[in-house]
Short mmCIF file of C-alpha atoms in Angstrom, two decimals:
data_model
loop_
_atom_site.label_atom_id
_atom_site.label_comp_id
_atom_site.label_asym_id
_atom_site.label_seq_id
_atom_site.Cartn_x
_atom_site.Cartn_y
_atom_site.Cartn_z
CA UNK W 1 -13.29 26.53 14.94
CA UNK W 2 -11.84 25.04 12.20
CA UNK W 3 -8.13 23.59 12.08
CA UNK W 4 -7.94 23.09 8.62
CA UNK W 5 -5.90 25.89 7.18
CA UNK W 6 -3.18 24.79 10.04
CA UNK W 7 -3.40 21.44 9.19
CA UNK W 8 -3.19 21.81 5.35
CA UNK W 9 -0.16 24.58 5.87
CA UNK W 10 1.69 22.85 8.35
CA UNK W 11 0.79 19.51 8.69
CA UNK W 12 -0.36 19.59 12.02
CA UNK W 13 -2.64 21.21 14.83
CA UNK W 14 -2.45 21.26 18.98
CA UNK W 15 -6.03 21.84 20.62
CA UNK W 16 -6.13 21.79 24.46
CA UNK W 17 -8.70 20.78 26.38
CA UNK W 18 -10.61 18.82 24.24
CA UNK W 19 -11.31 16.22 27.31
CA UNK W 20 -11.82 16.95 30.56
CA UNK W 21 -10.07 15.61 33.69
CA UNK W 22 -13.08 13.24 34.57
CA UNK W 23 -13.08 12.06 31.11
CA UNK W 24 -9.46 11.16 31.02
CA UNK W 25 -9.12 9.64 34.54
CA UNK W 26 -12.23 6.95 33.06
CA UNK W 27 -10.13 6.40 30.10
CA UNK W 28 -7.27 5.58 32.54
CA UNK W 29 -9.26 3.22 34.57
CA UNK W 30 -10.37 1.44 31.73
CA UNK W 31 -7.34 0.59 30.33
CA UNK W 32 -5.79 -0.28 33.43
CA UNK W 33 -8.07 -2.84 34.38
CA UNK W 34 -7.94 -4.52 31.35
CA UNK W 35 -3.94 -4.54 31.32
CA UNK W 36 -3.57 -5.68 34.54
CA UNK W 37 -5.62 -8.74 34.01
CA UNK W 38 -4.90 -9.67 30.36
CA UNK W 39 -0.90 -9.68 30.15
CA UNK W 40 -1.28 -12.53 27.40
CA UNK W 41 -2.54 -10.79 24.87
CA UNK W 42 -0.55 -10.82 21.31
CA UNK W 43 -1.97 -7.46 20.80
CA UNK W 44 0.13 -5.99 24.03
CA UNK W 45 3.93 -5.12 23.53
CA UNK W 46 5.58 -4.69 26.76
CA UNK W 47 9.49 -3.74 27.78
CA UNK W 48 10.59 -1.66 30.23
CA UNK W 49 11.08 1.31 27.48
CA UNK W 50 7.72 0.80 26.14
CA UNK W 51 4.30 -0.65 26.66
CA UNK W 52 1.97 -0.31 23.25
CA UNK W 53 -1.61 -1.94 22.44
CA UNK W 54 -1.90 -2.40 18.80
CA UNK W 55 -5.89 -3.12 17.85
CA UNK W 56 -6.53 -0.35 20.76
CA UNK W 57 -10.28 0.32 20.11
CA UNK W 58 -10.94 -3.71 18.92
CA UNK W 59 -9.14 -4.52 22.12
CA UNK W 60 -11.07 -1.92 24.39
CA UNK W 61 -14.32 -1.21 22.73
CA UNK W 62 -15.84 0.65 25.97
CA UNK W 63 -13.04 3.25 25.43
CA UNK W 64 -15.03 4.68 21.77
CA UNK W 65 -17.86 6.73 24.41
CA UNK W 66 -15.39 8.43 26.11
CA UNK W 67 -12.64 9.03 23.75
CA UNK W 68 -15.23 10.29 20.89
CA UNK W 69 -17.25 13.11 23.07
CA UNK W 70 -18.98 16.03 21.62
CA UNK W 71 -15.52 17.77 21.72
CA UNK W 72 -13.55 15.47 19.19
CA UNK W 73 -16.71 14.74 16.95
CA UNK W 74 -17.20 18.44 16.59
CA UNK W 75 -13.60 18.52 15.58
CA UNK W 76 -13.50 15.82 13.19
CA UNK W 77 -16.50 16.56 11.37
CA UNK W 78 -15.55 20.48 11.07
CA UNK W 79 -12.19 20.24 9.93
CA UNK W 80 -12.43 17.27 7.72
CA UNK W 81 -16.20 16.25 6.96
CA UNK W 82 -18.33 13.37 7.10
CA UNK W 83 -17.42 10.04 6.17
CA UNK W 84 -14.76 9.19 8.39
CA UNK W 85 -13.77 5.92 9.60
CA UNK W 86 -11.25 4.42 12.00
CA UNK W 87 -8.41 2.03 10.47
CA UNK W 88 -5.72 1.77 13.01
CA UNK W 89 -5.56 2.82 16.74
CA UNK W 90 -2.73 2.09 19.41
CA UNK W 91 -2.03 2.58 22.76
CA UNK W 92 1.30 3.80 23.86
CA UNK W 93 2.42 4.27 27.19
CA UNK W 94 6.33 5.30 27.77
CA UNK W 95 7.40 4.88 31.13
CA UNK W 96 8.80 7.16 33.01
CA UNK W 97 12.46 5.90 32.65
CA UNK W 98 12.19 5.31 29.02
CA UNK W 99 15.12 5.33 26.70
CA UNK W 100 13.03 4.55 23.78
CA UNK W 101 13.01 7.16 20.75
CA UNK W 102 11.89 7.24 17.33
CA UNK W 103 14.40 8.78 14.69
CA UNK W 104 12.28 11.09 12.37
CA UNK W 105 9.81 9.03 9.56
CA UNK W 106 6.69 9.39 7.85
CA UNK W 107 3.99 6.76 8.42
CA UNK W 108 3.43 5.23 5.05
CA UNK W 109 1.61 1.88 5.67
CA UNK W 110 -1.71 0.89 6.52
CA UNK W 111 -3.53 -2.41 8.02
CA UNK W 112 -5.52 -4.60 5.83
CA UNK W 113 -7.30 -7.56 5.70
CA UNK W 114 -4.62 -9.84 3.02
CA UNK W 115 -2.20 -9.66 0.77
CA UNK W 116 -3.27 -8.78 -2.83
CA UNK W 117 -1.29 -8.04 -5.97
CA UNK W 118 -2.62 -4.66 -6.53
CA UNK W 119 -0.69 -1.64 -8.58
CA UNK W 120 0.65 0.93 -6.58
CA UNK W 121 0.46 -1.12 -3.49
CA UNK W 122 3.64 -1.93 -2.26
CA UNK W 123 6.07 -3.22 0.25
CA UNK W 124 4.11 -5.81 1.80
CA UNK W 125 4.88 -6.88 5.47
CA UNK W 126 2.83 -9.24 8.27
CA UNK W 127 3.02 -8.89 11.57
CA UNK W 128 0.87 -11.23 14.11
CA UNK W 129 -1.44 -11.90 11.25
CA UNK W 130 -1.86 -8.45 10.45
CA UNK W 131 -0.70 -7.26 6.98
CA UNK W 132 0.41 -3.81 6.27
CA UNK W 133 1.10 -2.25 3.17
CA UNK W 134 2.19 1.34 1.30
CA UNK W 135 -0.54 2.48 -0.63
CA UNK W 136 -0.79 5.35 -3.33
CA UNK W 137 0.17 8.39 -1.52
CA UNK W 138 -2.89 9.75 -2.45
CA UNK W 139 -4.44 7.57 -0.04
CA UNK W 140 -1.88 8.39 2.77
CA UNK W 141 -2.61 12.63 1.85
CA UNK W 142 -6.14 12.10 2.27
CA UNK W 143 -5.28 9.92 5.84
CA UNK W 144 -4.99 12.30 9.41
CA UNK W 145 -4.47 10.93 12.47
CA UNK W 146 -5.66 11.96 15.90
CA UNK W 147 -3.32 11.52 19.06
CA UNK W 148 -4.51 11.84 22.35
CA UNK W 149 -2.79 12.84 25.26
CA UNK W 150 -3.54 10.81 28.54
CA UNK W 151 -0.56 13.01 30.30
CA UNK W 152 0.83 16.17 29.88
CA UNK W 153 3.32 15.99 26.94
CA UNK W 154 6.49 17.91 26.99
CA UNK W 155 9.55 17.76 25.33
CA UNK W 156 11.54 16.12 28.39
CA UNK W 157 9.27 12.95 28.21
CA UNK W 158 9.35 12.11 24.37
CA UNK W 159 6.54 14.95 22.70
CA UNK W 160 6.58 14.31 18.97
CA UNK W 161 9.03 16.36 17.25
CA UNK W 162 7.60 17.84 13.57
CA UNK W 163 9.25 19.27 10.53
CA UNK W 164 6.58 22.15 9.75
CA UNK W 165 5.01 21.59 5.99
CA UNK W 166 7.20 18.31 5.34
CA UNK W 167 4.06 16.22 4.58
CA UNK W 168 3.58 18.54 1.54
CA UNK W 169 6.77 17.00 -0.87
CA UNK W 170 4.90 13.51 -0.89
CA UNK W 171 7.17 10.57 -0.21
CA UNK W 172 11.08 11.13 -0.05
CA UNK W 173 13.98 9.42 2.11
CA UNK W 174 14.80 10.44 5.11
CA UNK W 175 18.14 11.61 4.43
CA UNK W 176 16.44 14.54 2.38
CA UNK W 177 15.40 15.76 4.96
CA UNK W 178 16.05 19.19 6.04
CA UNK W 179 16.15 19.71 9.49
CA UNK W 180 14.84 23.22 9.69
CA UNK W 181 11.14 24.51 10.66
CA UNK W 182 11.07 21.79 13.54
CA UNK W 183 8.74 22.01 16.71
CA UNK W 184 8.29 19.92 19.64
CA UNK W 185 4.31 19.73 19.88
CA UNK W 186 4.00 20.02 23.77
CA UNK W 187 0.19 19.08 24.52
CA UNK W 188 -2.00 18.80 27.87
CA UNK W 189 -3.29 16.69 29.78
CA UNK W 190 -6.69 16.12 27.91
CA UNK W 191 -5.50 17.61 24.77
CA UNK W 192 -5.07 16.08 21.05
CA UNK W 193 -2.38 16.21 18.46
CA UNK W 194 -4.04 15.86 14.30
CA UNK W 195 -1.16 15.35 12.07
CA UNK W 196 -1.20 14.08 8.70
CA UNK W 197 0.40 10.69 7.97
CA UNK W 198 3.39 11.98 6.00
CA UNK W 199 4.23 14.67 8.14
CA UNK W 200 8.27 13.93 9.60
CA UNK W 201 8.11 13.29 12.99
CA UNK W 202 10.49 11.95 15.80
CA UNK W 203 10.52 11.58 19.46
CA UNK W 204 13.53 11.68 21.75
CA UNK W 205 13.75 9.77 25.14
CA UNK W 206 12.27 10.62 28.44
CA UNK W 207 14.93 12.87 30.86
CA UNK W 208 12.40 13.89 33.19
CA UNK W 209 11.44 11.20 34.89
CA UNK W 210 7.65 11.49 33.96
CA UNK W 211 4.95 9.21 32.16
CA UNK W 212 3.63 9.99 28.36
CA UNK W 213 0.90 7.58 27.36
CA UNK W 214 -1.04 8.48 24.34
CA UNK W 215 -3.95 7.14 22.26
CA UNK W 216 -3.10 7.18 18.06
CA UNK W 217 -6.11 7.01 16.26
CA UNK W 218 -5.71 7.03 12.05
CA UNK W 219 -8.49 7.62 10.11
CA UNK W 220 -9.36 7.57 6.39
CA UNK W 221 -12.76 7.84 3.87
CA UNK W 222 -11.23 5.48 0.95
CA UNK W 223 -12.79 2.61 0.11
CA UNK W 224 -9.58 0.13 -1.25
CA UNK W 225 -9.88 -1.02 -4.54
CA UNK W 226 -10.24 -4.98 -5.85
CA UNK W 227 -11.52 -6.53 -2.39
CA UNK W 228 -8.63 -5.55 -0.22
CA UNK W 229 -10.31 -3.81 2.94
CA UNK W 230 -9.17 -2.19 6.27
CA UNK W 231 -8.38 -4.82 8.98
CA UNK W 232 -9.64 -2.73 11.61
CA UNK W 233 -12.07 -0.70 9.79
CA UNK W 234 -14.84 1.05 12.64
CA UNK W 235 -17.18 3.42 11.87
CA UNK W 236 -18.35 5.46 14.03
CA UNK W 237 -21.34 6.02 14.87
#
């Protein structure tokens, strides 16, 4: 099937079981192991609202087997095409007492490798090393992002919260926005979230008293212009 149309219209698309249980509980074991023996790490945030691994798929390699199967491939490759690479993955995990939310916002920077003075590339910022920057929305329009659902998502533990279509009027403040044609994207255990990157979205805190952790995988096909290049560029095989 292709989730194209849905994506294009709406800005978004919910498949279910696009991993199975066995596949997921191996995902879960290899990220615990790692986290429980490498608290260090600059890559790992950690508070009691929130635990996220920025870097995910530099920081767990072993994850790429599982977390690209047949399924997601098939899926990727039908809805957008070949050519796909990875430029930014993280790891969040929201406990299952979190107050944490996110107020609604499109995602309008990406990671690269430095800090060049390039037109239409603006509103520099480092973190750890790692630049980020707003590029042409042209760039961002052609960007989707993949998020995959380690527990079943629901809106009483902090599922993403959309504005239907937003990601079609470009770039605009937040306070334009009209709060109407919202869903909660609810998603399985196992199943994925594709949105595109300037799609509104939100998430409220957790009132149920149950775990979210998710894998956010953004991918892209643009090569960057005058020797600027994605930090964590992968491509797939």
């Amino acid at each position: 099937m292709n989730y194209g149309t849905e994506i294009n219209s709406e800005g978004f698309t919910i498949i279910n079981a696009v991993y199975t249980e066995n596949e997921i509980e191996k995902l879960i074991s290899l990220i615990e192991n790692k986290t429980e023996t490498d608290n260090e790490n600059p890559t790992f945030r950690k508070s009691q609202d929130l635990f996220a691994i920025r870097q995910f798929h530099k920081e767990f390699p072993e994850t790429l087997d599982f977390i690209f199967n047949e399924n997601l491939k098939s899926i990727i490759e039908n809805t957008f095409g070949k050519g796909y690479f990875i430029t930014k993955s993280i790891y969040f995990d929201k406990p299952q007492k979190s107050n944490w939310f996110v107020a609604y916002h499109q995602d309008l920077t990406i990671s690269v490798d430095k800090k060049l003075e390039i037109e239409n590339f603006d509103n520099w910022t480092v973190k750890q090393n790692q630049f980020a920057v707003q590029p042409p929305k042209e760039i961002l329009e052609d960007n989707f992002t993949v998020r995959i659902h380690i527990d079943k998502t629901t809106k009483e533990n902090g599922a993403l919260k959309v504005i239907n279509n937003s990601h079609s009027k470009g770039i605009f403040r937040v306070e334009n926005l009209k709060l109407e044609n919202e869903t909660i994207c609810e998603v399985e255990k196992g199943g994925i979230m594709i949105m595109k990157p300037l799609l509104f979205h939100a998430s409220n805190k957790t009132t149920n008293n149950e775990r979210r952790r998710v894998i956010h995988i953004e991918f892209s096909k643009t090569e960057l212009p005058q020797g600027l290049e994605w930090s964590e560029k992968t491509i797939l095989n």
